Every structure is written in structure tokens, then in C-alpha cells.
């Protein structure tokens, strides 16, 4: 009866593979630690514009990679702990390592990728590749 539900082979092995696949899909691109930047992606006629909120980070702590049609943003927001002489302490800031990856709807030319970091926001422009002349 169990083999009919899961097909041929060991049903527990198949179930384990399916659970692993679901976890891989769900958690792909989630933060490694406790921090994940908020992203906006807008498609334009020229390509894509991506913005990532990275408050409290410095540009040397950010790594941006474009490999084929995969954009990967990673880095580390460092924990800055301050001591209060009176012993009071509260911190709601998130910090830690993160990595976000997603597929682009086209393969951009890496030489045409532009990025600037301004006031805690990373702005990325990915130009759409030129269409070959048909003729």
C-alpha cells in the first residue's frame, strides 16, 4: 500500500528526498544568521533595477556577484555592542551574515552591471543585453 503512494523504491528514502527538496526550495536565499536585507526589483525597458536596504553596513562588507543569470548579494552586518554604565541595555537590531540569490530573466553583460551604495541602500542596475540584428 505504501509503495503505491510513493512509487517504486524505499518509501522512507523517497519521503526524505522530497522533504530535503522542499527545505532547499523554501530556505534558498534566506539569511545565514539573523539578518536579511529587504530587496526591491523593478524591470524596465533597459533592464533591471535592484535596491537592497543595508542600514549600518559599509560597502567593503558587501559582496555582489553576477554569474550568468544568477545575482548573488552577500555580506555581513557586524554587531556593534555598546555598554551602558548604568547597566541598562536593549538592542533590537539584526546582524549577521546573509546571502540572497535569485535568477534574472536574462543574462546581463557583467561589464554593464552598475552598483552604488548611498545612505545604507545598495542600487544595482543590470542592463538588458542588446538584441541581435535580424536580417
PDB file of N, CA and C in Angstrom, residues 11 16-17 20 24 26 50 62 68 71 76 78 82 88 93 105 112 115 127 130 132:
ATOM      1  N   UNK A  11      10.003   3.732   0.420  1.00  0.00           N
ATOM      2  CA  UNK A  11       9.156   4.916   0.623  1.00  0.00           C
ATOM      3  C   UNK A  11       9.770   5.937   1.585  1.00  0.00           C
ATOM      4  N   UNK A  16      12.240  11.192   2.427  1.00  0.00           N
ATOM      5  CA  UNK A  16      13.372  12.005   2.897  1.00  0.00           C
ATOM      6  C   UNK A  16      13.887  12.914   1.783  1.00  0.00           C
ATOM      7  N   UNK A  17      13.999  12.393   0.565  1.00  0.00           N
ATOM      8  CA  UNK A  17      14.446  13.211  -0.562  1.00  0.00           C
ATOM      9  C   UNK A  17      13.470  14.345  -0.851  1.00  0.00           C
ATOM     10  N   UNK A  20      13.819  17.017   1.866  1.00  0.00           N
ATOM     11  CA  UNK A  20      15.051  17.777   1.624  1.00  0.00           C
ATOM     12  C   UNK A  20      14.860  18.762   0.479  1.00  0.00           C
ATOM     13  N   UNK A  24      15.184  22.801   0.742  1.00  0.00           N
ATOM     14  CA  UNK A  24      16.114  23.529  -0.127  1.00  0.00           C
ATOM     15  C   UNK A  24      15.411  24.650  -0.863  1.00  0.00           C
ATOM     16  N   UNK A  26      12.509  26.190   0.004  1.00  0.00           N
ATOM     17  CA  UNK A  26      11.973  27.191   0.922  1.00  0.00           C
ATOM     18  C   UNK A  26      13.079  28.082   1.476  1.00  0.00           C
ATOM     19  N   UNK A  50      17.663  46.958  -9.061  1.00  0.00           N
ATOM     20  CA  UNK A  50      17.525  46.265  -7.784  1.00  0.00           C
ATOM     21  C   UNK A  50      18.006  47.205  -6.687  1.00  0.00           C
ATOM     22  N   UNK A  62      30.055  44.223   1.748  1.00  0.00           N
ATOM     23  CA  UNK A  62      29.039  43.752   0.815  1.00  0.00           C
ATOM     24  C   UNK A  62      29.719  43.122  -0.398  1.00  0.00           C
ATOM     25  N   UNK A  68      26.361  34.407 -14.912  1.00  0.00           N
ATOM     26  CA  UNK A  68      25.314  34.019 -15.846  1.00  0.00           C
ATOM     27  C   UNK A  68      24.061  34.806 -15.530  1.00  0.00           C
ATOM     28  N   UNK A  71      22.110  36.369  -9.766  1.00  0.00           N
ATOM     29  CA  UNK A  71      22.594  37.503  -8.992  1.00  0.00           C
ATOM     30  C   UNK A  71      22.694  37.059  -7.543  1.00  0.00           C
ATOM     31  N   UNK A  76      28.101  40.798   5.532  1.00  0.00           N
ATOM     32  CA  UNK A  76      27.950  40.630   6.971  1.00  0.00           C
ATOM     33  C   UNK A  76      27.695  41.988   7.611  1.00  0.00           C
ATOM     34  N   UNK A  78      27.858  43.704  10.945  1.00  0.00           N
ATOM     35  CA  UNK A  78      28.564  43.433  12.192  1.00  0.00           C
ATOM     36  C   UNK A  78      27.782  43.949  13.396  1.00  0.00           C
ATOM     37  N   UNK A  82      27.292  48.323  22.624  1.00  0.00           N
ATOM     38  CA  UNK A  82      27.716  49.430  23.459  1.00  0.00           C
ATOM     39  C   UNK A  82      27.289  49.137  24.893  1.00  0.00           C
ATOM     40  N   UNK A  88      21.940  49.313  31.888  1.00  0.00           N
ATOM     41  CA  UNK A  88      20.760  49.123  31.049  1.00  0.00           C
ATOM     42  C   UNK A  88      21.232  48.822  29.629  1.00  0.00           C
ATOM     43  N   UNK A  93      18.340  45.522  16.956  1.00  0.00           N
ATOM     44  CA  UNK A  93      18.953  45.471  15.635  1.00  0.00           C
ATOM     45  C   UNK A  93      19.321  44.044  15.271  1.00  0.00           C
ATOM     46  N   UNK A 105      15.802  37.392 -15.341  1.00  0.00           N
ATOM     47  CA  UNK A 105      15.083  36.970 -16.550  1.00  0.00           C
ATOM     48  C   UNK A 105      15.942  37.023 -17.813  1.00  0.00           C
ATOM     49  N   UNK A 112      28.441  45.625 -17.861  1.00  0.00           N
ATOM     50  CA  UNK A 112      27.367  46.626 -17.868  1.00  0.00           C
ATOM     51  C   UNK A 112      26.587  46.688 -16.546  1.00  0.00           C
ATOM     52  N   UNK A 115      26.671  49.464  -9.784  1.00  0.00           N
ATOM     53  CA  UNK A 115      26.205  49.443  -8.401  1.00  0.00           C
ATOM     54  C   UNK A 115      26.748  50.675  -7.685  1.00  0.00           C
ATOM     55  N   UNK A 127      21.849  46.026 -17.117  1.00  0.00           N
ATOM     56  CA  UNK A 127      21.373  46.332 -18.463  1.00  0.00           C
ATOM     57  C   UNK A 127      20.983  45.054 -19.200  1.00  0.00           C
ATOM     58  N   UNK A 130      21.852  43.584 -25.591  1.00  0.00           N
ATOM     59  CA  UNK A 130      21.340  44.065 -26.890  1.00  0.00           C
ATOM     60  C   UNK A 130      20.799  42.888 -27.701  1.00  0.00           C
ATOM     61  N   UNK A 132      20.260  40.843 -30.982  1.00  0.00           N
ATOM     62  CA  UNK A 132      20.998  40.734 -32.248  1.00  0.00           C
ATOM     63  C   UNK A 132      20.122  41.218 -33.411  1.00  0.00           C
TER      64      UNK A 132
END
